[in-house]
Amino acid sequence: MREALLRWFAANGRDLPWRRTYTPYEVWISEIMLQQTQMDRGVSYFQRWMERFPTPEALAAASEEDVLHAWEGLGYYSRARNLLAAARRIRDLHGGVFPGRREDIAALPGVGPYTTAAIASIAFEQPVACVDANVERVIARVFDVDAPVKEKNAAARIAALAQELLPPAQARAHNQAMMELGALVCGRKARCEICPLADFCLSRHLGIVHERPVPGRKADTVLLDVVTGVLRHEGRIFVQKRCDRGAWGGLWEFPGGRVEPGEEPRQAVVREHHEETGFAVRVTDDYGIIRHGYTTYRVTLYCFGVSLDGGAWATDAEGLPVPPVLTAASAYRWASPQELQSLAMPAAHRKLADRLFAAAPGPAQASLI
Ligand code: SF4
């Protein structure tokens, strides 16, 4: 079975940029980037990333702003912040050289047991099995694991089987072959007719491939109604930088938040703006709806243009209102359209920014605001 798998991988493994030299830095970045990301998309982000931050030292020297901007669109921004923190740890504790000891790899921020095993085996050829969702599925089918793969006993059995299967001297090829097989052949819809493990696969022999893996309990989908307001003043747009916690920590956004029960989106955006910035605003434009999904959330984002609601505003030297009272952010900026393009934003806010500028491309952008 091992030989059949390795032969198949040698002939069918995809030619991916990090599979050319297997430097630990490249393997690490690819592993973090490919979590929750499609391969094609991951490869183009990876190539741009390597041009921008070719070594751990280059990454360690970058600003958080630059790193988040390079990550923009991949979501789960704590991963980008952890990459930066880990690169700085590599620089400070390991002289800029990616560590090979498993406990040192595991101590890097954002590196959990799976990623530790992936880096240790793929970059350093250490004999440790990797178990990702693809491997779980392949093992559950080949060995007919008859419980959901995340259930404690089933997970332990899968981990033990994965380790038992591993040829100690070929951890790099074997682990990648297992994951690749799960991605290309033994996917949600199994392609048993072209599978190198068909002769060894219990589920196939029993005719129960469609029943493996046993489905686990599905997480409930949460529907969220959220508002955001684009506040303009004297040719600039107000944006705020989210506090460092949470999925979008450190990213720039237009103020806003959840619609409360019984509230209209227009009311919510006025309330949220006031709560988050202290500014009293009124709605001037309706920019429509942006729908966005992540993990188990389905977000409907109601987008508005807002302006300051009367009153005499204290202004700074540039004539911009001061100071906002920030309650959900660590910094703010009155950004020009050009600056807005260079800030890292959550996907839905980026869509809104792009939509605003697409409406008036080129020099007319300035007149839009
Ligand atoms: S034979 Fe089918 S079910 Fe079994 S490992 Fe191959 S593709 Fe998956």
Tab-separated table of C-alpha atoms and ligand atoms in Angstrom:
chain	number	residue	atom	x	y	z
A	1	MET	CA	0.000	0.000	0.000
A	2	ARG	CA	2.820	2.403	0.844
A	3	GLU	CA	4.599	1.610	-2.386
A	4	ALA	CA	1.449	2.031	-4.461
A	5	LEU	CA	0.809	5.382	-2.803
A	6	LEU	CA	4.363	6.648	-3.333
A	7	ARG	CA	4.381	5.521	-6.962
A	8	TRP	CA	1.101	7.320	-7.525
A	9	PHE	CA	2.404	10.509	-5.890
A	10	ALA	CA	5.623	10.472	-7.914
A	11	ALA	CA	3.540	10.393	-11.093
A	12	ASN	CA	0.589	12.590	-10.055
A	13	GLY	CA	1.727	14.983	-7.316
A	14	ARG	CA	1.111	18.611	-8.274
A	15	ASP	CA	4.079	20.808	-9.119
A	16	LEU	CA	3.780	23.421	-6.358
A	17	PRO	CA	6.303	26.194	-5.709
A	18	TRP	CA	7.228	25.012	-2.207
A	19	ARG	CA	7.819	21.469	-3.509
A	20	ARG	CA	10.937	22.515	-5.394
A	21	THR	CA	13.398	23.114	-2.566
A	22	TYR	CA	11.344	22.285	0.549
A	23	THR	CA	12.910	25.071	2.595
A	24	PRO	CA	11.336	25.117	6.074
A	25	TYR	CA	10.268	28.742	5.652
A	26	GLU	CA	8.397	27.998	2.423
A	27	VAL	CA	6.812	24.841	3.819
A	28	TRP	CA	5.642	26.753	6.890
A	29	ILE	CA	4.141	29.640	4.904
A	30	SER	CA	2.403	27.246	2.492
A	31	GLU	CA	0.911	25.220	5.335
A	32	ILE	CA	-0.486	28.270	7.118
A	33	MET	CA	-1.712	29.843	3.892
A	34	LEU	CA	-3.493	26.733	2.653
A	35	GLN	CA	-5.586	26.334	5.789
A	36	GLN	CA	-9.122	27.204	4.645
A	37	THR	CA	-7.852	28.350	1.229
A	38	GLN	CA	-8.251	26.816	-2.231
A	39	MET	CA	-5.000	25.618	-3.823
A	40	ASP	CA	-5.024	27.974	-6.869
A	41	ARG	CA	-5.627	30.969	-4.690
A	42	GLY	CA	-3.048	29.768	-2.144
A	43	VAL	CA	-0.366	29.430	-4.823
A	44	SER	CA	-0.788	32.988	-6.121
A	45	TYR	CA	-0.774	34.412	-2.591
A	46	PHE	CA	2.303	32.293	-1.801
A	47	GLN	CA	4.217	33.612	-4.813
A	48	ARG	CA	3.408	37.228	-4.018
A	49	TRP	CA	4.313	36.640	-0.370
A	50	MET	CA	7.717	35.189	-1.262
A	51	GLU	CA	8.499	38.139	-3.489
A	52	ARG	CA	7.667	40.473	-0.657
A	53	PHE	CA	9.039	38.498	2.319
A	54	PRO	CA	11.584	36.018	0.906
A	55	THR	CA	13.102	34.956	4.268
A	56	PRO	CA	12.059	34.769	7.934
A	57	GLU	CA	14.265	37.805	8.531
A	58	ALA	CA	12.525	39.839	5.835
A	59	LEU	CA	9.197	38.914	7.369
A	60	ALA	CA	10.402	39.732	10.883
A	61	ALA	CA	11.443	43.207	9.722
A	62	ALA	CA	8.050	43.974	8.139
A	63	SER	CA	5.381	46.104	9.803
A	64	GLU	CA	2.093	44.536	10.900
A	65	GLU	CA	0.374	46.831	8.417
A	66	ASP	CA	2.409	45.382	5.512
A	67	VAL	CA	1.851	41.804	6.610
A	68	LEU	CA	-1.898	42.229	7.001
A	69	HIS	CA	-2.069	43.908	3.633
A	70	ALA	CA	-0.205	41.002	1.976
A	71	TRP	CA	-2.675	38.652	3.679
A	72	GLU	CA	-5.773	40.627	2.729
A	73	GLY	CA	-8.445	38.402	1.218
A	74	LEU	CA	-7.292	35.173	2.903
A	75	GLY	CA	-9.324	35.830	6.066
A	76	TYR	CA	-8.544	34.551	9.575
A	77	TYR	CA	-6.143	37.436	10.099
A	78	SER	CA	-4.795	36.073	13.378
A	79	ARG	CA	-2.822	33.694	11.151
A	80	ALA	CA	-1.001	36.638	9.553
A	81	ARG	CA	-0.300	38.251	12.918
A	82	ASN	CA	1.011	34.918	14.210
A	83	LEU	CA	3.286	34.551	11.177
A	84	LEU	CA	4.829	37.915	11.988
A	85	ALA	CA	5.224	37.063	15.686
A	86	ALA	CA	6.752	33.686	14.798
A	87	ALA	CA	9.212	35.249	12.323
A	88	ARG	CA	10.339	37.640	15.038
A	89	ARG	CA	10.773	34.724	17.441
A	90	ILE	CA	12.873	32.906	14.798
A	91	ARG	CA	14.999	36.022	14.410
A	92	ASP	CA	15.376	36.660	18.135
A	93	LEU	CA	15.746	33.095	19.463
A	94	HIS	CA	17.128	31.134	16.508
A	95	GLY	CA	19.345	33.651	14.738
A	96	GLY	CA	16.956	33.909	11.786
A	97	VAL	CA	17.254	30.177	10.987
A	98	PHE	CA	14.036	28.158	11.017
A	99	PRO	CA	14.351	25.667	13.926
A	100	GLY	CA	14.314	21.927	13.236
A	101	ARG	CA	13.568	20.611	16.735
A	102	ARG	CA	9.942	19.674	17.064
A	103	GLU	CA	9.460	21.455	20.397
A	104	ASP	CA	10.904	24.649	18.889
A	105	ILE	CA	8.587	24.401	15.891
A	106	ALA	CA	5.588	23.795	18.176
A	107	ALA	CA	6.530	26.858	20.261
A	108	LEU	CA	6.096	29.220	17.292
A	109	PRO	CA	2.911	31.326	17.519
A	110	GLY	CA	0.089	29.917	15.382
A	111	VAL	CA	1.744	26.518	14.906
A	112	GLY	CA	-0.465	23.734	16.264
A	113	PRO	CA	0.097	19.948	16.307
A	114	TYR	CA	-0.846	19.448	12.649
A	115	THR	CA	1.420	22.230	11.345
A	116	THR	CA	4.265	21.062	13.591
A	117	ALA	CA	3.985	17.578	12.095
A	118	ALA	CA	3.751	18.974	8.550
A	119	ILE	CA	6.867	21.139	8.912
A	120	ALA	CA	8.836	18.457	10.795
A	121	SER	CA	8.098	15.797	8.182
A	122	ILE	CA	7.948	17.771	4.928
A	123	ALA	CA	10.796	20.194	5.577
A	124	PHE	CA	12.976	18.082	7.895
A	125	GLU	CA	12.040	14.466	6.956
A	126	GLN	CA	11.214	13.609	10.569
A	127	PRO	CA	9.108	10.414	10.931
A	128	VAL	CA	5.848	11.939	12.131
A	129	ALA	CA	2.479	11.487	10.411
A	130	CYS	CA	0.320	14.453	9.338
A	131	VAL	CA	-3.413	14.124	9.800
A	132	ASP	CA	-5.480	16.786	8.076
A	133	ALA	CA	-9.079	16.492	6.853
A	134	ASN	CA	-7.933	14.768	3.653
A	135	VAL	CA	-5.962	12.141	5.544
A	136	GLU	CA	-8.846	11.600	7.967
A	137	ARG	CA	-11.136	10.857	5.050
A	138	VAL	CA	-8.708	8.485	3.301
A	139	ILE	CA	-8.000	6.517	6.478
A	140	ALA	CA	-11.654	6.408	7.510
A	141	ARG	CA	-12.444	4.835	4.126
A	142	VAL	CA	-9.451	2.526	3.685
A	143	PHE	CA	-9.745	1.128	7.232
A	144	ASP	CA	-13.529	1.436	7.561
A	145	VAL	CA	-13.552	3.677	10.641
A	146	ASP	CA	-17.202	3.483	11.695
A	147	ALA	CA	-17.511	6.646	13.841
A	148	PRO	CA	-17.242	10.394	13.015
A	149	VAL	CA	-13.568	11.260	12.514
A	150	LYS	CA	-13.600	13.993	15.168
A	151	GLU	CA	-14.944	11.662	17.840
A	152	LYS	CA	-12.240	10.985	20.419
A	153	ASN	CA	-11.763	7.240	19.872
A	154	ALA	CA	-12.014	7.492	16.100
A	155	ALA	CA	-9.523	10.376	16.037
A	156	ALA	CA	-7.082	8.387	18.170
A	157	ARG	CA	-7.459	5.352	15.904
A	158	ILE	CA	-6.892	7.439	12.787
A	159	ALA	CA	-3.797	9.067	14.309
A	160	ALA	CA	-2.394	5.647	15.249
A	161	LEU	CA	-3.098	4.187	11.804
A	162	ALA	CA	-1.533	7.205	10.094
A	163	GLN	CA	1.616	6.819	12.165
A	164	GLU	CA	1.749	3.053	11.571
A	165	LEU	CA	1.463	3.553	7.827
A	166	LEU	CA	4.348	6.026	7.683
A	167	PRO	CA	7.586	4.685	6.148
A	168	PRO	CA	10.100	6.296	8.558
A	169	ALA	CA	12.647	7.230	5.905
A	170	GLN	CA	10.080	8.749	3.520
A	171	ALA	CA	7.953	10.943	5.706
A	172	ARG	CA	8.047	13.906	3.306
A	173	ALA	CA	6.764	12.007	0.281
A	174	HIS	CA	4.363	9.770	2.193
A	175	ASN	CA	2.599	12.544	4.108
A	176	GLN	CA	2.213	14.659	1.011
A	177	ALA	CA	0.991	11.630	-0.933
A	178	MET	CA	-1.734	10.908	1.632
A	179	MET	CA	-2.914	14.512	1.635
A	180	GLU	CA	-2.723	14.735	-2.151
A	181	LEU	CA	-4.709	11.539	-2.577
A	182	GLY	CA	-7.434	12.945	-0.332
A	183	ALA	CA	-7.448	16.178	-2.334
A	184	LEU	CA	-7.356	14.728	-5.851
A	185	VAL	CA	-8.838	11.203	-5.738
A	186	CYS	CA	-10.473	10.327	-2.431
A	187	GLY	CA	-12.379	13.587	-2.157
A	188	ARG	CA	-15.913	14.074	-0.934
A	189	LYS	CA	-16.863	12.219	-4.113
A	190	ALA	CA	-14.439	9.281	-4.243
A	191	ARG	CA	-12.893	8.360	-7.609
A	192	CYS	CA	-12.161	4.743	-6.728
A	193	GLU	CA	-11.706	3.764	-10.391
A	194	ILE	CA	-8.400	5.663	-10.562
A	195	CYS	CA	-7.272	5.152	-6.956
A	196	PRO	CA	-3.907	3.519	-6.236
A	197	LEU	CA	-5.296	2.190	-2.934
A	198	ALA	CA	-8.389	0.560	-4.441
A	199	ASP	CA	-7.057	-2.977	-3.846
A	200	PHE	CA	-6.446	-2.229	-0.169
A	201	CYS	CA	-9.555	-0.217	0.626
A	202	LEU	CA	-12.023	-1.873	3.012
A	203	SER	CA	-14.879	0.529	2.353
A	204	ARG	CA	-14.604	-0.099	-1.362
A	205	HIS	CA	-14.626	-3.872	-0.876
A	206	LEU	CA	-17.637	-3.582	1.418
A	207	GLY	CA	-19.438	-1.219	-0.977
A	208	ILE	CA	-19.854	1.463	1.695
A	209	VAL	CA	-17.592	4.236	0.401
A	210	HIS	CA	-20.564	6.638	0.390
A	211	GLU	CA	-21.054	5.920	4.120
A	212	ARG	CA	-17.466	6.780	5.082
A	213	PRO	CA	-16.413	8.912	6.775
A	214	VAL	CA	-19.405	8.721	9.115
A	215	PRO	CA	-20.847	12.274	9.205
A	216	GLY	CA	-20.410	14.232	12.442
A	217	ARG	CA	-22.880	16.677	13.925
A	218	LYS	CA	-23.238	19.689	11.637
A	219	ALA	CA	-22.542	23.072	13.156
A	220	ASP	CA	-25.564	25.371	12.972
A	221	THR	CA	-25.338	28.273	10.530
A	222	VAL	CA	-25.632	31.656	12.210
A	223	LEU	CA	-27.283	34.463	10.219
A	224	LEU	CA	-26.021	37.938	11.069
A	225	ASP	CA	-27.404	41.317	9.970
A	226	VAL	CA	-24.666	43.926	10.142
A	227	VAL	CA	-24.444	47.585	9.102
A	228	THR	CA	-21.591	49.843	8.147
A	229	GLY	CA	-21.397	53.550	7.362
A	230	VAL	CA	-18.923	55.386	5.104
A	231	LEU	CA	-18.393	58.796	6.680
A	232	ARG	CA	-16.934	61.442	4.367
A	233	HIS	CA	-15.626	64.844	5.242
A	234	GLU	CA	-13.683	67.294	3.136
A	235	GLY	CA	-12.643	64.686	0.575
A	236	ARG	CA	-11.559	62.058	3.081
A	237	ILE	CA	-13.122	58.908	4.503
A	238	PHE	CA	-13.149	57.887	8.144
A	239	VAL	CA	-11.699	54.436	8.853
A	240	GLN	CA	-10.745	52.844	12.132
A	241	LYS	CA	-8.307	50.086	13.037
A	242	ARG	CA	-9.882	47.245	14.954
A	243	CYS	CA	-8.410	46.288	18.310
A	244	ASP	CA	-5.911	43.420	18.090
A	245	ARG	CA	-8.305	40.727	19.333
A	246	GLY	CA	-10.487	38.489	17.194
A	247	ALA	CA	-10.606	37.325	13.606
A	248	TRP	CA	-10.170	40.805	12.072
A	249	GLY	CA	-7.942	42.340	14.742
A	250	GLY	CA	-5.598	45.001	13.362
A	251	LEU	CA	-7.586	45.492	10.134
A	252	TRP	CA	-9.090	48.781	8.969
A	253	GLU	CA	-12.835	49.133	8.534
A	254	PHE	CA	-15.700	51.558	8.225
A	255	PRO	CA	-17.482	51.768	11.586
A	256	GLY	CA	-20.568	49.633	12.134
A	257	GLY	CA	-21.912	46.581	13.881
A	258	ARG	CA	-24.869	44.299	14.383
A	259	VAL	CA	-28.457	45.265	13.859
A	260	GLU	CA	-30.318	44.902	17.166
A	261	PRO	CA	-33.689	43.108	17.337
A	262	GLY	CA	-36.508	45.451	16.250
A	263	GLU	CA	-34.092	47.932	14.716
A	264	GLU	CA	-33.949	49.078	11.077
A	265	PRO	CA	-30.504	48.961	9.421
A	266	ARG	CA	-30.621	52.759	8.942
A	267	GLN	CA	-31.171	53.249	12.655
A	268	ALA	CA	-28.479	50.730	13.484
A	269	VAL	CA	-25.788	52.493	11.452
A	270	VAL	CA	-26.478	55.812	13.195
A	271	ARG	CA	-26.384	54.128	16.620
A	272	GLU	CA	-23.267	52.078	15.851
A	273	HIS	CA	-21.386	55.086	14.520
A	274	HIS	CA	-22.155	57.006	17.659
A	275	GLU	CA	-21.218	54.106	19.944
A	276	GLU	CA	-17.948	53.385	18.149
A	277	THR	CA	-16.730	56.905	17.321
A	278	GLY	CA	-18.802	59.395	19.293
A	279	PHE	CA	-19.831	61.062	16.002
A	280	ALA	CA	-23.513	61.866	15.486
A	281	VAL	CA	-24.245	61.011	11.864
A	282	ARG	CA	-27.200	60.867	9.510
A	283	VAL	CA	-27.690	58.548	6.550
A	284	THR	CA	-27.200	60.194	3.161
A	285	ASP	CA	-26.792	57.244	0.777
A	286	ASP	CA	-27.757	53.608	0.460
A	287	TYR	CA	-24.936	51.513	-1.031
A	288	GLY	CA	-26.867	48.270	-1.028
A	289	ILE	CA	-26.100	44.917	0.524
A	290	ILE	CA	-22.982	42.761	0.563
A	291	ARG	CA	-23.407	39.123	1.504
A	292	HIS	CA	-20.455	37.332	2.990
A	293	GLY	CA	-19.908	33.933	4.573
A	294	TYR	CA	-17.180	32.671	6.887
A	295	THR	CA	-16.967	29.477	8.956
A	296	THR	CA	-20.562	28.962	10.089
A	297	TYR	CA	-21.643	32.601	9.750
A	298	ARG	CA	-23.688	34.103	6.910
A	299	VAL	CA	-23.415	37.856	7.080
A	300	THR	CA	-25.689	40.376	5.377
A	301	LEU	CA	-23.883	43.710	5.436
A	302	TYR	CA	-26.090	46.783	4.878
A	303	CYS	CA	-23.898	49.594	3.553
A	304	PHE	CA	-24.658	53.295	3.872
A	305	GLY	CA	-23.069	56.625	3.196
A	306	VAL	CA	-23.304	58.900	6.241
A	307	SER	CA	-22.350	62.479	7.038
A	308	LEU	CA	-21.935	64.430	10.252
A	309	ASP	CA	-25.290	65.494	11.558
A	310	GLY	CA	-25.216	69.281	11.950
A	311	GLY	CA	-23.573	70.968	14.922
A	312	ALA	CA	-20.231	72.712	15.045
A	313	TRP	CA	-17.403	70.192	14.988
A	314	ALA	CA	-14.037	70.872	16.500
A	315	THR	CA	-11.547	70.455	13.661
A	316	ASP	CA	-7.831	69.861	13.306
A	317	ALA	CA	-5.345	71.768	11.149
A	318	GLU	CA	-6.649	69.989	8.034
A	319	GLY	CA	-10.251	70.876	8.844
A	320	LEU	CA	-11.126	67.297	9.860
A	321	PRO	CA	-13.355	66.622	12.881
A	322	VAL	CA	-11.559	65.742	16.134
A	323	PRO	CA	-11.449	63.764	18.151
A	324	PRO	CA	-13.513	60.623	17.713
A	325	VAL	CA	-14.069	58.659	20.902
A	326	LEU	CA	-12.997	55.177	19.847
A	327	THR	CA	-14.604	52.265	21.676
A	328	ALA	CA	-14.017	49.392	19.222
A	329	ALA	CA	-10.766	50.460	17.615
A	330	SER	CA	-7.197	51.301	18.542
A	331	ALA	CA	-6.597	54.003	15.909
A	332	TYR	CA	-8.380	56.018	13.242
A	333	ARG	CA	-7.532	57.808	10.061
A	334	TRP	CA	-9.195	60.165	7.627
A	335	ALA	CA	-7.989	58.381	4.508
A	336	SER	CA	-7.752	59.623	0.959
A	337	PRO	CA	-9.085	57.213	-1.682
A	338	GLN	CA	-5.501	56.231	-2.516
A	339	GLU	CA	-4.661	55.476	1.134
A	340	LEU	CA	-7.797	53.394	1.455
A	341	GLN	CA	-6.551	51.090	-1.294
A	342	SER	CA	-3.338	50.396	0.619
A	343	LEU	CA	-4.968	49.498	3.967
A	344	ALA	CA	-5.718	45.908	4.952
A	345	MET	CA	-9.492	45.502	5.337
A	346	PRO	CA	-11.848	42.579	6.018
A	347	ALA	CA	-13.191	41.101	2.769
A	348	ALA	CA	-16.676	42.640	2.957
A	349	HIS	CA	-15.296	46.138	3.675
A	350	ARG	CA	-12.790	45.768	0.839
A	351	LYS	CA	-15.684	44.854	-1.470
A	352	LEU	CA	-17.512	47.972	-0.364
A	353	ALA	CA	-14.429	50.157	-0.891
A	354	ASP	CA	-13.917	48.660	-4.359
A	355	ARG	CA	-17.590	49.131	-5.161
A	356	LEU	CA	-17.388	52.803	-4.211
A	357	PHE	CA	-14.363	53.417	-6.393
A	358	ALA	CA	-15.624	51.316	-9.285
A	359	ALA	CA	-18.599	53.671	-9.423
A	360	ALA	CA	-16.296	56.560	-10.287
A	361	PRO	CA	-12.954	55.264	-11.622
A	362	GLY	CA	-9.863	57.343	-12.298
A	363	PRO	CA	-9.543	60.999	-11.384
A	364	ALA	CA	-13.277	61.191	-10.723
A	365	GLN	CA	-12.680	59.176	-7.537
A	366	ALA	CA	-11.890	62.335	-5.710
A	367	SER	CA	-15.190	63.907	-6.672
A	368	LEU	CA	-17.030	60.824	-5.460
A	369	ILE	CA	-16.067	61.690	-1.958
B	1	SF4	S1	-10.642	3.187	-3.187
B	1	SF4	FE1	-12.055	4.877	-3.206
B	1	SF4	S2	-12.665	5.142	-1.084
B	1	SF4	FE2	-10.864	3.857	-1.078
B	1	SF4	S3	-9.178	5.265	-0.801
B	1	SF4	FE3	-9.427	5.022	-2.992
B	1	SF4	S4	-10.800	6.662	-3.639
B	1	SF4	FE4	-10.919	6.498	-1.409
